[in-house]
Structures are given as C-alpha cells and as structure tokens.
C-alpha cells in the first residue's frame, strides 16, 4: 500500500517546483523515546493530585505551583537531552540540504531534536518554543536564555534546591524565569512563536508534509487548512488516521500510514529526486 502511494507521490511531485513546508509533531520523536504529548505517560502528581499535561502546561499552574511546573519541565528536558535524533529527523536534514531556501520546517516539538539533527535555525519555526530555553516569568524582556549548565539531569519528582531556583532567574530583573514554551492558556504571537510567518508560509506552500501530529492544536490546524485551500499537495505521515490525513486524502493528497522513521527516509529521497 505504502509503495503504491509512494509511486503516486512521485508523479504528483513532478509538477511541484515551489516551496515545501514540513509540519512536525510529537510523533516524529516517538522513535527517539520521547513520549508523545497525549500518550499515557504524561500524567504528573503534585501533592495528592494527578494532573494531565493540559493542566501542567499552563501559566495558571506556573503561577500557583512554579516549583512543580519547573520540576515537570526539567524532568522532560532530561528525557529530551538523553534522546537522540532518529532516521526521520535525519531525513529532514537531507531534505533541507537538497532544497535549501525552498524548505521550511514548522515544528510543534519543544525537544530541540531537529536542531540537534542538523536542520538550520533560520529554516525552523519552533511554534511551541524550546524546552532548553527560559525567559523572564514577569516578561520584563523578550530575550530568551539557554537554561544554565548548572541545571543537571533530573529524576522524576526531584525537588528543586535553592541553587536551582537561583539559576532559574531572569538575568535582567532577577525575577523567576519560566520555561520558553507556549502554554495552553496562552496565545501564539509572531515574535516568540512565528504565528504570522507560519501562516504566510502555509499560504505559499506548494507541498505540505505533515508528520506525527494529531492535529489538535490551533496553529497547525490553520496551517494545514490554509495550505489545502491554496492548492498545496498534502502528504501526511502517521501510524494512525487523524484530521490531517483526512484533509490530505480528501484534497487529492496522500496519507502514508506508518512510522515516521520508516517512511521519511524513502519519501525524502523521492522528493529530492523529483526536484533535481
Ligand atoms: P500528540 O501527542 O497529540 O500526537 C502525536 C501523534 O503522533 C499522534 O497522531 C500519533 O498517532 C503519532 N505518532 C505516534 N508515533 C508515531 C511515529 N512513530 N511516527 C509518526 N507519528 C507517530 O502530539 P502533537 O500533535 O505534536 O502544544 O501535539 C502536541 C502538542 O499538543 C504539543 O506541542 C502541545 C500540545 O497541545 C502545546 O503545549 C501548546
């Protein structure tokens, strides 16, 4: 089935010489061992209560339980740092090398694995931020800062000590810093999360490749819908059908059902060859 679809994609691509936008979600990092956002591993206990990621990842939770939120993020950051980019991440590096300015990567992932694999910062929009960075919790400045090296790997539920709190401060005003990620009770903006640039890229995309996303967040839904309306060729890669696979199929594109690490290397080769 996948082979038949790959042959069809080969033909579909022959008339497409414009920009190729790749939209990735947590599924592309699943084979690197990073749990997906809505998978079963995301729960977190604070005091006597269990919280879902949708409750932990909020400004409201940060305001009421800043240490618990930092513990959660520092543990997640440890998982991300221990993980290695997989074949799907590497395939996207090859695609960027081949397409250069015709390539753009829009990622919902905060794990930084695309950058570690070798995609260039100027062609990645990290629309939900990056777990390796922090910024002022009181928003005194727009600057973002790498989380200091003194913050080492964390065990699950390892409490923060005084030194950690001191390291996790805004270097400008001294207030507590916060993780540089978009929370569920916050809005996308251009400066931090590239919302306008992403929409513009979607409107100009000739091909939109979505990989490993459940299509549950606002900006990705807009990106795929706009690209479809403008006549882009949509290709979705996911082991499970999802809103984006349905849009791809109903707009004349393709749904490649399977794991990103297995499908992307071959798909990227086909895209690359069709563009030479
Ligand atoms: P989800 O966890 O919602 O969905 C992961 C998707 O990956 C699912 O559709 C899985 O079927 C698919 N998947 C699993 N394993 C895969 C594999 N090996 N190859 C390809 N796909 C695979 O993650 P996202 O759609 O990325 O946002 O949504 C995550 C966002 O939701 C986060 O960025 C977060 C949350 O809203 C914010 O915090 C603002």
PDB file of C-alpha atoms and ligand atoms in Angstrom:
ATOM      1  CA  UNK A   1       0.000   0.000   0.000  1.00  0.00           C
ATOM      2  CA  UNK A   2       2.697   2.486   1.031  1.00  0.00           C
ATOM      3  CA  UNK A   3       4.702   1.580  -2.097  1.00  0.00           C
ATOM      4  CA  UNK A   4       1.740   2.277  -4.391  1.00  0.00           C
ATOM      5  CA  UNK A   5       1.232   5.619  -2.677  1.00  0.00           C
ATOM      6  CA  UNK A   6       4.925   6.486  -2.956  1.00  0.00           C
ATOM      7  CA  UNK A   7       4.712   5.910  -6.719  1.00  0.00           C
ATOM      8  CA  UNK A   8       1.746   8.218  -6.890  1.00  0.00           C
ATOM      9  CA  UNK A   9       3.538  10.863  -4.847  1.00  0.00           C
ATOM     10  CA  UNK A  10       6.470  10.622  -7.271  1.00  0.00           C
ATOM     11  CA  UNK A  11       4.100  11.629 -10.087  1.00  0.00           C
ATOM     12  CA  UNK A  12       2.264  14.277  -8.057  1.00  0.00           C
ATOM     13  CA  UNK A  13       5.571  15.955  -7.196  1.00  0.00           C
ATOM     14  CA  UNK A  14       6.803  16.254 -10.756  1.00  0.00           C
ATOM     15  CA  UNK A  15       4.714  19.392 -11.299  1.00  0.00           C
ATOM     16  CA  UNK A  16       5.631  20.973  -7.965  1.00  0.00           C
ATOM     17  CA  UNK A  17       8.668  23.235  -8.010  1.00  0.00           C
ATOM     18  CA  UNK A  18       7.709  25.650  -5.232  1.00  0.00           C
ATOM     19  CA  UNK A  19       8.306  25.609  -1.502  1.00  0.00           C
ATOM     20  CA  UNK A  20       7.972  22.512   0.639  1.00  0.00           C
ATOM     21  CA  UNK A  21       6.778  23.105   4.176  1.00  0.00           C
ATOM     22  CA  UNK A  22       7.163  20.300   6.703  1.00  0.00           C
ATOM     23  CA  UNK A  23       4.987  20.384   9.836  1.00  0.00           C
ATOM     24  CA  UNK A  24       6.089  18.034  12.602  1.00  0.00           C
ATOM     25  CA  UNK A  25       4.521  16.917  15.876  1.00  0.00           C
ATOM     26  CA  UNK A  26       5.416  14.713  18.815  1.00  0.00           C
ATOM     27  CA  UNK A  27       5.123  11.528  16.719  1.00  0.00           C
ATOM     28  CA  UNK A  28       8.366  12.251  14.862  1.00  0.00           C
ATOM     29  CA  UNK A  29      10.259  11.991  18.162  1.00  0.00           C
ATOM     30  CA  UNK A  30       8.380   8.906  19.411  1.00  0.00           C
ATOM     31  CA  UNK A  31      11.021   6.593  17.901  1.00  0.00           C
ATOM     32  CA  UNK A  32      13.670   8.581  19.792  1.00  0.00           C
ATOM     33  CA  UNK A  33      11.947   7.520  23.017  1.00  0.00           C
ATOM     34  CA  UNK A  34      10.203  10.795  23.834  1.00  0.00           C
ATOM     35  CA  UNK A  35       6.626  10.108  24.935  1.00  0.00           C
ATOM     36  CA  UNK A  36       4.004  11.819  22.751  1.00  0.00           C
ATOM     37  CA  UNK A  37       2.057  14.615  24.364  1.00  0.00           C
ATOM     38  CA  UNK A  38      -1.291  12.867  24.509  1.00  0.00           C
ATOM     39  CA  UNK A  39       0.084   9.401  25.218  1.00  0.00           C
ATOM     40  CA  UNK A  40      -0.463   7.654  28.593  1.00  0.00           C
ATOM     41  CA  UNK A  41       2.910   8.657  30.115  1.00  0.00           C
ATOM     42  CA  UNK A  42       2.188  12.353  30.577  1.00  0.00           C
ATOM     43  CA  UNK A  43       0.499  12.328  33.993  1.00  0.00           C
ATOM     44  CA  UNK A  44       2.130  14.143  36.910  1.00  0.00           C
ATOM     45  CA  UNK A  45       1.434  14.123  40.627  1.00  0.00           C
ATOM     46  CA  UNK A  46       1.537  17.349  42.636  1.00  0.00           C
ATOM     47  CA  UNK A  47       0.732  16.870  46.323  1.00  0.00           C
ATOM     48  CA  UNK A  48      -2.125  14.369  46.419  1.00  0.00           C
ATOM     49  CA  UNK A  49      -3.484  15.151  42.931  1.00  0.00           C
ATOM     50  CA  UNK A  50      -2.710  13.811  39.485  1.00  0.00           C
ATOM     51  CA  UNK A  51      -2.545  16.374  36.695  1.00  0.00           C
ATOM     52  CA  UNK A  52      -2.797  15.884  32.949  1.00  0.00           C
ATOM     53  CA  UNK A  53      -0.257  17.640  30.686  1.00  0.00           C
ATOM     54  CA  UNK A  54      -3.023  20.034  29.611  1.00  0.00           C
ATOM     55  CA  UNK A  55      -3.239  21.195  33.252  1.00  0.00           C
ATOM     56  CA  UNK A  56       0.521  21.227  33.963  1.00  0.00           C
ATOM     57  CA  UNK A  57       1.365  23.160  30.798  1.00  0.00           C
ATOM     58  CA  UNK A  58      -0.452  26.346  31.770  1.00  0.00           C
ATOM     59  CA  UNK A  59       0.524  29.772  33.010  1.00  0.00           C
ATOM     60  CA  UNK A  60      -2.120  29.302  35.674  1.00  0.00           C
ATOM     61  CA  UNK A  61      -0.274  26.240  37.054  1.00  0.00           C
ATOM     62  CA  UNK A  62       3.073  28.069  36.856  1.00  0.00           C
ATOM     63  CA  UNK A  63       1.614  30.943  38.874  1.00  0.00           C
ATOM     64  CA  UNK A  64       0.146  28.669  41.564  1.00  0.00           C
ATOM     65  CA  UNK A  65       2.852  25.921  41.636  1.00  0.00           C
ATOM     66  CA  UNK A  66       6.028  27.309  39.994  1.00  0.00           C
ATOM     67  CA  UNK A  67       8.358  24.694  41.533  1.00  0.00           C
ATOM     68  CA  UNK A  68       6.133  21.787  40.436  1.00  0.00           C
ATOM     69  CA  UNK A  69       5.970  23.156  36.896  1.00  0.00           C
ATOM     70  CA  UNK A  70       9.762  23.556  36.769  1.00  0.00           C
ATOM     71  CA  UNK A  71      10.231  20.012  38.155  1.00  0.00           C
ATOM     72  CA  UNK A  72       7.988  18.671  35.404  1.00  0.00           C
ATOM     73  CA  UNK A  73       9.758  20.616  32.673  1.00  0.00           C
ATOM     74  CA  UNK A  74      13.264  19.832  33.921  1.00  0.00           C
ATOM     75  CA  UNK A  75      12.408  16.128  34.009  1.00  0.00           C
ATOM     76  CA  UNK A  76      11.005  16.364  30.466  1.00  0.00           C
ATOM     77  CA  UNK A  77      14.104  18.298  29.403  1.00  0.00           C
ATOM     78  CA  UNK A  78      16.258  15.471  30.779  1.00  0.00           C
ATOM     79  CA  UNK A  79      14.319  12.936  28.660  1.00  0.00           C
ATOM     80  CA  UNK A  80      14.810  15.161  25.590  1.00  0.00           C
ATOM     81  CA  UNK A  81      18.529  15.626  26.258  1.00  0.00           C
ATOM     82  CA  UNK A  82      19.103  11.874  26.633  1.00  0.00           C
ATOM     83  CA  UNK A  83      17.204  11.144  23.396  1.00  0.00           C
ATOM     84  CA  UNK A  84      18.950  11.028  20.018  1.00  0.00           C
ATOM     85  CA  UNK A  85      17.526  12.241  16.692  1.00  0.00           C
ATOM     86  CA  UNK A  86      16.161   9.300  14.668  1.00  0.00           C
ATOM     87  CA  UNK A  87      16.048   8.416  10.965  1.00  0.00           C
ATOM     88  CA  UNK A  88      13.089  10.745  10.393  1.00  0.00           C
ATOM     89  CA  UNK A  89      14.922  13.779  11.829  1.00  0.00           C
ATOM     90  CA  UNK A  90      17.996  12.944   9.745  1.00  0.00           C
ATOM     91  CA  UNK A  91      15.877  12.595   6.601  1.00  0.00           C
ATOM     92  CA  UNK A  92      14.612  16.150   7.085  1.00  0.00           C
ATOM     93  CA  UNK A  93      18.184  17.408   7.331  1.00  0.00           C
ATOM     94  CA  UNK A  94      18.883  15.765   3.953  1.00  0.00           C
ATOM     95  CA  UNK A  95      15.749  17.391   2.544  1.00  0.00           C
ATOM     96  CA  UNK A  96      16.841  20.837   3.700  1.00  0.00           C
ATOM     97  CA  UNK A  97      20.301  20.333   2.161  1.00  0.00           C
ATOM     98  CA  UNK A  98      18.671  19.427  -1.128  1.00  0.00           C
ATOM     99  CA  UNK A  99      16.030  22.185  -1.211  1.00  0.00           C
ATOM    100  CA  UNK A 100      17.795  24.986   0.696  1.00  0.00           C
ATOM    101  CA  UNK A 101      15.546  28.089   0.568  1.00  0.00           C
ATOM    102  CA  UNK A 102      12.595  26.128  -0.768  1.00  0.00           C
ATOM    103  CA  UNK A 103      12.495  24.212   2.554  1.00  0.00           C
ATOM    104  CA  UNK A 104      10.821  25.282   5.790  1.00  0.00           C
ATOM    105  CA  UNK A 105      10.273  23.242   8.921  1.00  0.00           C
ATOM    106  CA  UNK A 106       7.489  24.190  11.320  1.00  0.00           C
ATOM    107  CA  UNK A 107       7.616  22.114  14.495  1.00  0.00           C
ATOM    108  CA  UNK A 108       5.348  21.807  17.499  1.00  0.00           C
ATOM    109  CA  UNK A 109       8.066  19.918  19.312  1.00  0.00           C
ATOM    110  CA  UNK A 110       9.944  21.621  22.104  1.00  0.00           C
ATOM    111  CA  UNK A 111      12.567  18.843  22.295  1.00  0.00           C
ATOM    112  CA  UNK A 112      15.178  20.540  20.072  1.00  0.00           C
ATOM    113  CA  UNK A 113      15.894  17.287  18.176  1.00  0.00           C
ATOM    114  CA  UNK A 114      15.533  18.861  14.709  1.00  0.00           C
ATOM    115  CA  UNK A 115      18.265  21.343  15.602  1.00  0.00           C
ATOM    116  CA  UNK A 116      20.484  18.648  17.098  1.00  0.00           C
ATOM    117  CA  UNK A 117      19.990  16.561  13.934  1.00  0.00           C
ATOM    118  CA  UNK A 118      21.291  19.493  11.893  1.00  0.00           C
ATOM    119  CA  UNK A 119      18.382  21.476  10.461  1.00  0.00           C
ATOM    120  CA  UNK A 120      19.354  25.138  10.387  1.00  0.00           C
ATOM    121  CA  UNK A 121      17.808  27.557  12.865  1.00  0.00           C
ATOM    122  CA  UNK A 122      16.901  30.026  10.115  1.00  0.00           C
ATOM    123  CA  UNK A 123      14.621  27.443   8.484  1.00  0.00           C
ATOM    124  CA  UNK A 124      12.865  26.184  11.636  1.00  0.00           C
ATOM    125  CA  UNK A 125       9.888  27.797  13.295  1.00  0.00           C
ATOM    126  CA  UNK A 126       9.525  26.335  16.800  1.00  0.00           C
ATOM    127  CA  UNK A 127       5.909  27.329  17.232  1.00  0.00           C
ATOM    128  CA  UNK A 128       5.584  25.946  20.770  1.00  0.00           C
ATOM    129  CA  UNK A 129       9.028  27.058  21.976  1.00  0.00           C
ATOM    130  CA  UNK A 130      12.042  25.019  23.102  1.00  0.00           C
ATOM    131  CA  UNK A 131      12.421  23.194  26.403  1.00  0.00           C
ATOM    132  CA  UNK A 132      16.132  24.037  26.604  1.00  0.00           C
ATOM    133  CA  UNK A 133      15.389  27.753  26.989  1.00  0.00           C
ATOM    134  CA  UNK A 134      13.801  30.009  29.585  1.00  0.00           C
ATOM    135  CA  UNK A 135      12.626  33.597  29.706  1.00  0.00           C
ATOM    136  CA  UNK A 136      11.547  36.138  32.313  1.00  0.00           C
ATOM    137  CA  UNK A 137       8.428  34.947  34.168  1.00  0.00           C
ATOM    138  CA  UNK A 138       7.439  38.585  34.664  1.00  0.00           C
ATOM    139  CA  UNK A 139       8.024  39.369  30.957  1.00  0.00           C
ATOM    140  CA  UNK A 140      10.452  42.240  31.704  1.00  0.00           C
ATOM    141  CA  UNK A 141      12.264  41.411  28.442  1.00  0.00           C
ATOM    142  CA  UNK A 142      11.571  39.400  25.275  1.00  0.00           C
ATOM    143  CA  UNK A 143      15.005  37.783  25.416  1.00  0.00           C
ATOM    144  CA  UNK A 144      15.276  34.030  25.778  1.00  0.00           C
ATOM    145  CA  UNK A 145      18.148  32.308  27.571  1.00  0.00           C
ATOM    146  CA  UNK A 146      19.580  28.812  27.448  1.00  0.00           C
ATOM    147  CA  UNK A 147      18.796  27.021  30.714  1.00  0.00           C
ATOM    148  CA  UNK A 148      22.111  27.234  32.625  1.00  0.00           C
ATOM    149  CA  UNK A 149      24.515  24.267  32.551  1.00  0.00           C
ATOM    150  CA  UNK A 150      24.365  24.131  36.341  1.00  0.00           C
ATOM    151  CA  UNK A 151      20.880  22.613  35.966  1.00  0.00           C
ATOM    152  CA  UNK A 152      21.803  18.958  35.571  1.00  0.00           C
ATOM    153  CA  UNK A 153      19.765  15.903  34.591  1.00  0.00           C
ATOM    154  CA  UNK A 154      16.764  15.356  36.841  1.00  0.00           C
ATOM    155  CA  UNK A 155      14.996  12.324  38.204  1.00  0.00           C
ATOM    156  CA  UNK A 156      11.218  12.295  38.134  1.00  0.00           C
ATOM    157  CA  UNK A 157       9.878  14.289  41.121  1.00  0.00           C
ATOM    158  CA  UNK A 158      13.354  15.530  42.130  1.00  0.00           C
ATOM    159  CA  UNK A 159      12.747  18.723  44.084  1.00  0.00           C
ATOM    160  CA  UNK A 160      14.469  21.978  43.176  1.00  0.00           C
ATOM    161  CA  UNK A 161      17.097  23.201  45.623  1.00  0.00           C
ATOM    162  CA  UNK A 162      17.940  26.817  46.455  1.00  0.00           C
ATOM    163  CA  UNK A 163      20.783  26.828  43.898  1.00  0.00           C
ATOM    164  CA  UNK A 164      18.401  25.669  41.155  1.00  0.00           C
ATOM    165  CA  UNK A 165      15.985  28.471  41.984  1.00  0.00           C
ATOM    166  CA  UNK A 166      18.840  30.966  41.817  1.00  0.00           C
ATOM    167  CA  UNK A 167      19.932  29.638  38.413  1.00  0.00           C
ATOM    168  CA  UNK A 168      16.379  29.822  37.078  1.00  0.00           C
ATOM    169  CA  UNK A 169      16.106  33.591  37.366  1.00  0.00           C
ATOM    170  CA  UNK A 170      15.773  36.273  34.733  1.00  0.00           C
ATOM    171  CA  UNK A 171      19.309  37.670  34.253  1.00  0.00           C
ATOM    172  CA  UNK A 172      17.857  41.168  33.707  1.00  0.00           C
ATOM    173  CA  UNK A 173      15.421  41.732  36.590  1.00  0.00           C
ATOM    174  CA  UNK A 174      16.123  38.763  38.894  1.00  0.00           C
ATOM    175  CA  UNK A 175      12.522  37.526  38.920  1.00  0.00           C
ATOM    176  CA  UNK A 176      11.859  33.815  38.498  1.00  0.00           C
ATOM    177  CA  UNK A 177      12.229  32.644  34.931  1.00  0.00           C
ATOM    178  CA  UNK A 178       9.758  30.353  33.185  1.00  0.00           C
ATOM    179  CA  UNK A 179      10.239  27.669  30.534  1.00  0.00           C
ATOM    180  CA  UNK A 180      10.245  29.112  26.994  1.00  0.00           C
ATOM    181  CA  UNK A 181       7.220  27.156  25.818  1.00  0.00           C
ATOM    182  CA  UNK A 182       3.702  28.052  24.742  1.00  0.00           C
ATOM    183  CA  UNK A 183       1.161  27.059  27.362  1.00  0.00           C
ATOM    184  CA  UNK A 184      -2.426  26.010  26.834  1.00  0.00           C
ATOM    185  CA  UNK A 185      -3.824  29.211  28.338  1.00  0.00           C
ATOM    186  CA  UNK A 186      -1.578  31.459  26.216  1.00  0.00           C
ATOM    187  CA  UNK A 187      -1.724  32.823  22.686  1.00  0.00           C
ATOM    188  CA  UNK A 188       0.580  32.359  19.747  1.00  0.00           C
ATOM    189  CA  UNK A 189       2.471  35.502  18.756  1.00  0.00           C
ATOM    190  CA  UNK A 190       4.906  36.367  15.980  1.00  0.00           C
ATOM    191  CA  UNK A 191       7.964  37.284  17.961  1.00  0.00           C
ATOM    192  CA  UNK A 192       8.205  34.155  20.091  1.00  0.00           C
ATOM    193  CA  UNK A 193       6.225  31.607  18.126  1.00  0.00           C
ATOM    194  CA  UNK A 194       6.229  32.838  14.487  1.00  0.00           C
ATOM    195  CA  UNK A 195       2.459  32.734  14.034  1.00  0.00           C
ATOM    196  CA  UNK A 196       2.242  35.203  11.104  1.00  0.00           C
ATOM    197  CA  UNK A 197       5.287  33.774   9.367  1.00  0.00           C
ATOM    198  CA  UNK A 198       3.845  30.260   9.657  1.00  0.00           C
ATOM    199  CA  UNK A 199       0.527  31.287   8.135  1.00  0.00           C
ATOM    200  CA  UNK A 200       2.318  33.096   5.320  1.00  0.00           C
ATOM    201  CA  UNK A 201       4.479  30.035   4.648  1.00  0.00           C
ATOM    202  CA  UNK A 202       1.379  27.817   4.573  1.00  0.00           C
ATOM    203  CA  UNK A 203      -0.305  30.130   2.071  1.00  0.00           C
ATOM    204  CA  UNK A 204       2.759  29.953  -0.207  1.00  0.00           C
ATOM    205  CA  UNK A 205       3.477  26.243   0.176  1.00  0.00           C
ATOM    206  CA  UNK A 206       3.471  24.104  -2.940  1.00  0.00           C
ATOM    207  CA  UNK A 207       3.736  20.927  -0.874  1.00  0.00           C
ATOM    208  CA  UNK A 208       2.826  20.494   2.793  1.00  0.00           C
ATOM    209  CA  UNK A 209       4.180  17.414   4.522  1.00  0.00           C
ATOM    210  CA  UNK A 210       2.713  16.775   7.987  1.00  0.00           C
ATOM    211  CA  UNK A 211       4.424  14.199  10.183  1.00  0.00           C
ATOM    212  CA  UNK A 212       3.447  12.694  13.541  1.00  0.00           C
ATOM    213  CA  UNK A 213       0.825  15.128  14.693  1.00  0.00           C
ATOM    214  CA  UNK A 214      -2.678  14.528  15.995  1.00  0.00           C
ATOM    215  CA  UNK A 215      -3.922  17.836  14.575  1.00  0.00           C
ATOM    216  CA  UNK A 216      -5.231  19.001  17.933  1.00  0.00           C
ATOM    217  CA  UNK A 217      -3.687  22.464  18.249  1.00  0.00           C
ATOM    218  CA  UNK A 218      -4.827  25.706  16.737  1.00  0.00           C
ATOM    219  CA  UNK A 219      -1.979  26.975  14.567  1.00  0.00           C
ATOM    220  CA  UNK A 220      -1.203  23.585  12.957  1.00  0.00           C
ATOM    221  CA  UNK A 221      -4.892  23.257  12.036  1.00  0.00           C
ATOM    222  CA  UNK A 222      -4.742  26.683  10.371  1.00  0.00           C
ATOM    223  CA  UNK A 223      -1.511  25.808   8.568  1.00  0.00           C
ATOM    224  CA  UNK A 224      -2.910  22.633   7.039  1.00  0.00           C
ATOM    225  CA  UNK A 225      -6.298  24.179   6.197  1.00  0.00           C
ATOM    226  CA  UNK A 226      -4.751  27.223   4.507  1.00  0.00           C
ATOM    227  CA  UNK A 227      -2.296  25.119   2.509  1.00  0.00           C
ATOM    228  CA  UNK A 228      -5.157  22.872   1.355  1.00  0.00           C
ATOM    229  CA  UNK A 229      -7.322  25.850   0.355  1.00  0.00           C
ATOM    230  CA  UNK A 230      -4.430  27.300  -1.664  1.00  0.00           C
ATOM    231  CA  UNK A 231      -3.998  24.059  -3.595  1.00  0.00           C
ATOM    232  CA  UNK A 232      -0.848  22.685  -1.976  1.00  0.00           C
ATOM    233  CA  UNK A 233      -0.199  18.969  -2.301  1.00  0.00           C
ATOM    234  CA  UNK A 234      -0.744  17.495   1.190  1.00  0.00           C
ATOM    235  CA  UNK A 235       1.097  14.414   2.399  1.00  0.00           C
ATOM    236  CA  UNK A 236       0.503  13.088   5.921  1.00  0.00           C
ATOM    237  CA  UNK A 237       2.712  10.525   7.678  1.00  0.00           C
ATOM    238  CA  UNK A 238       1.283   8.905  10.801  1.00  0.00           C
ATOM    239  CA  UNK A 239       0.592   5.361  12.049  1.00  0.00           C
ATOM    240  CA  UNK A 240      -2.963   6.492  12.840  1.00  0.00           C
ATOM    241  CA  UNK A 241      -5.518   8.335  10.782  1.00  0.00           C
ATOM    242  CA  UNK A 242      -6.124  11.861  12.067  1.00  0.00           C
ATOM    243  CA  UNK A 243      -7.694  15.136  10.887  1.00  0.00           C
ATOM    244  CA  UNK A 244      -4.679  15.931   8.667  1.00  0.00           C
ATOM    245  CA  UNK A 245      -4.687  12.525   6.964  1.00  0.00           C
ATOM    246  CA  UNK A 246      -8.366  13.063   6.202  1.00  0.00           C
ATOM    247  CA  UNK A 247      -7.751  16.521   4.721  1.00  0.00           C
ATOM    248  CA  UNK A 248      -4.821  15.128   2.704  1.00  0.00           C
ATOM    249  CA  UNK A 249      -6.888  12.323   1.236  1.00  0.00           C
ATOM    250  CA  UNK A 250      -9.948  14.446   0.560  1.00  0.00           C
ATOM    251  CA  UNK A 251      -7.902  17.140  -1.221  1.00  0.00           C
ATOM    252  CA  UNK A 252      -6.154  14.727  -3.596  1.00  0.00           C
ATOM    253  CA  UNK A 253      -3.026  14.263  -1.488  1.00  0.00           C
ATOM    254  CA  UNK A 254      -1.763  11.139   0.265  1.00  0.00           C
ATOM    255  CA  UNK A 255      -1.819   9.518   3.680  1.00  0.00           C
ATOM    256  CA  UNK A 256       1.226   7.340   4.308  1.00  0.00           C
ATOM    257  CA  UNK A 257       0.189   5.181   7.222  1.00  0.00           C
ATOM    258  CA  UNK A 258       3.211   4.184   9.264  1.00  0.00           C
ATOM    259  CA  UNK A 259       6.053   5.312  11.482  1.00  0.00           C
ATOM    260  CA  UNK A 260       7.993   8.424  10.550  1.00  0.00           C
ATOM    261  CA  UNK A 261      11.391   6.734  10.987  1.00  0.00           C
ATOM    262  CA  UNK A 262      10.418   4.050   8.491  1.00  0.00           C
ATOM    263  CA  UNK A 263       8.670   6.210   5.896  1.00  0.00           C
ATOM    264  CA  UNK A 264      10.528   9.522   5.823  1.00  0.00           C
ATOM    265  CA  UNK A 265      13.925   8.348   4.529  1.00  0.00           C
ATOM    266  CA  UNK A 266      12.350   6.880   1.380  1.00  0.00           C
ATOM    267  CA  UNK A 267       9.843   9.695   0.985  1.00  0.00           C
ATOM    268  CA  UNK A 268      12.568  12.320   1.265  1.00  0.00           C
ATOM    269  CA  UNK A 269      14.621  10.536  -1.370  1.00  0.00           C
ATOM    270  CA  UNK A 270      11.616  10.591  -3.697  1.00  0.00           C
ATOM    271  CA  UNK A 271      11.021  14.292  -3.027  1.00  0.00           C
ATOM    272  CA  UNK A 272      14.706  15.050  -3.521  1.00  0.00           C
ATOM    273  CA  UNK A 273      14.885  13.150  -6.831  1.00  0.00           C
ATOM    274  CA  UNK A 274      11.726  14.786  -8.124  1.00  0.00           C
ATOM    275  CA  UNK A 275      13.284  18.210  -7.599  1.00  0.00           C
ATOM    276  CA  UNK A 276      16.615  17.674  -9.355  1.00  0.00           C
TER     277      UNK A 276
HETATM  278  P1  LIG B   1       0.189  14.338  20.061  1.00  0.00           P
HETATM  279  O1  LIG B   1       0.799  13.612  21.226  1.00  0.00           O
HETATM  280  O2  LIG B   1      -1.128  14.981  20.219  1.00  0.00           O
HETATM  281  O3  LIG B   1       0.092  13.341  18.821  1.00  0.00           O
HETATM  282  C1  LIG B   1       1.173  12.536  18.418  1.00  0.00           C
HETATM  283  C2  LIG B   1       0.862  11.961  17.052  1.00  0.00           C
HETATM  284  O4  LIG B   1       1.984  11.193  16.653  1.00  0.00           O
HETATM  285  C3  LIG B   1      -0.346  11.016  17.020  1.00  0.00           C
HETATM  286  O5  LIG B   1      -1.169  11.359  15.922  1.00  0.00           O
HETATM  287  C4  LIG B   1       0.285   9.634  16.828  1.00  0.00           C
HETATM  288  O6  LIG B   1      -0.545   8.782  16.047  1.00  0.00           O
HETATM  289  C5  LIG B   1       1.537   9.998  16.059  1.00  0.00           C
HETATM  290  N1  LIG B   1       2.645   9.038  16.180  1.00  0.00           N
HETATM  291  C6  LIG B   1       2.956   8.202  17.198  1.00  0.00           C
HETATM  292  N2  LIG B   1       4.063   7.507  16.919  1.00  0.00           N
HETATM  293  C7  LIG B   1       4.486   7.914  15.683  1.00  0.00           C
HETATM  294  C8  LIG B   1       5.585   7.575  14.842  1.00  0.00           C
HETATM  295  N3  LIG B   1       6.494   6.659  15.193  1.00  0.00           N
HETATM  296  N4  LIG B   1       5.701   8.210  13.636  1.00  0.00           N
HETATM  297  C9  LIG B   1       4.791   9.145  13.264  1.00  0.00           C
HETATM  298  N5  LIG B   1       3.736   9.503  14.020  1.00  0.00           N
HETATM  299  C10 LIG B   1       3.578   8.900  15.221  1.00  0.00           C
HETATM  300  O7  LIG B   1       1.287  15.369  19.577  1.00  0.00           O
HETATM  301  P2  LIG B   1       1.143  16.698  18.686  1.00  0.00           P
HETATM  302  O8  LIG B   1       0.163  16.553  17.585  1.00  0.00           O
HETATM  303  O9  LIG B   1       2.531  17.095  18.328  1.00  0.00           O
HETATM  304  O10 LIG B   1       1.218  22.062  22.492  1.00  0.00           O
HETATM  305  O11 LIG B   1       0.581  17.722  19.696  1.00  0.00           O
HETATM  306  C11 LIG B   1       1.485  18.121  20.665  1.00  0.00           C
HETATM  307  C12 LIG B   1       1.156  19.493  21.038  1.00  0.00           C
HETATM  308  O12 LIG B   1      -0.033  19.351  21.784  1.00  0.00           O
HETATM  309  C13 LIG B   1       2.213  19.993  21.929  1.00  0.00           C
HETATM  310  O13 LIG B   1       3.142  20.766  21.210  1.00  0.00           O
HETATM  311  C14 LIG B   1       1.405  20.738  22.914  1.00  0.00           C
HETATM  312  C15 LIG B   1       0.023  20.094  22.892  1.00  0.00           C
HETATM  313  O14 LIG B   1      -1.018  20.967  22.665  1.00  0.00           O
HETATM  314  C16 LIG B   1       1.319  22.980  23.433  1.00  0.00           C
HETATM  315  O15 LIG B   1       1.801  22.734  24.512  1.00  0.00           O
HETATM  316  C17 LIG B   1       0.852  24.335  23.043  1.00  0.00           C
END
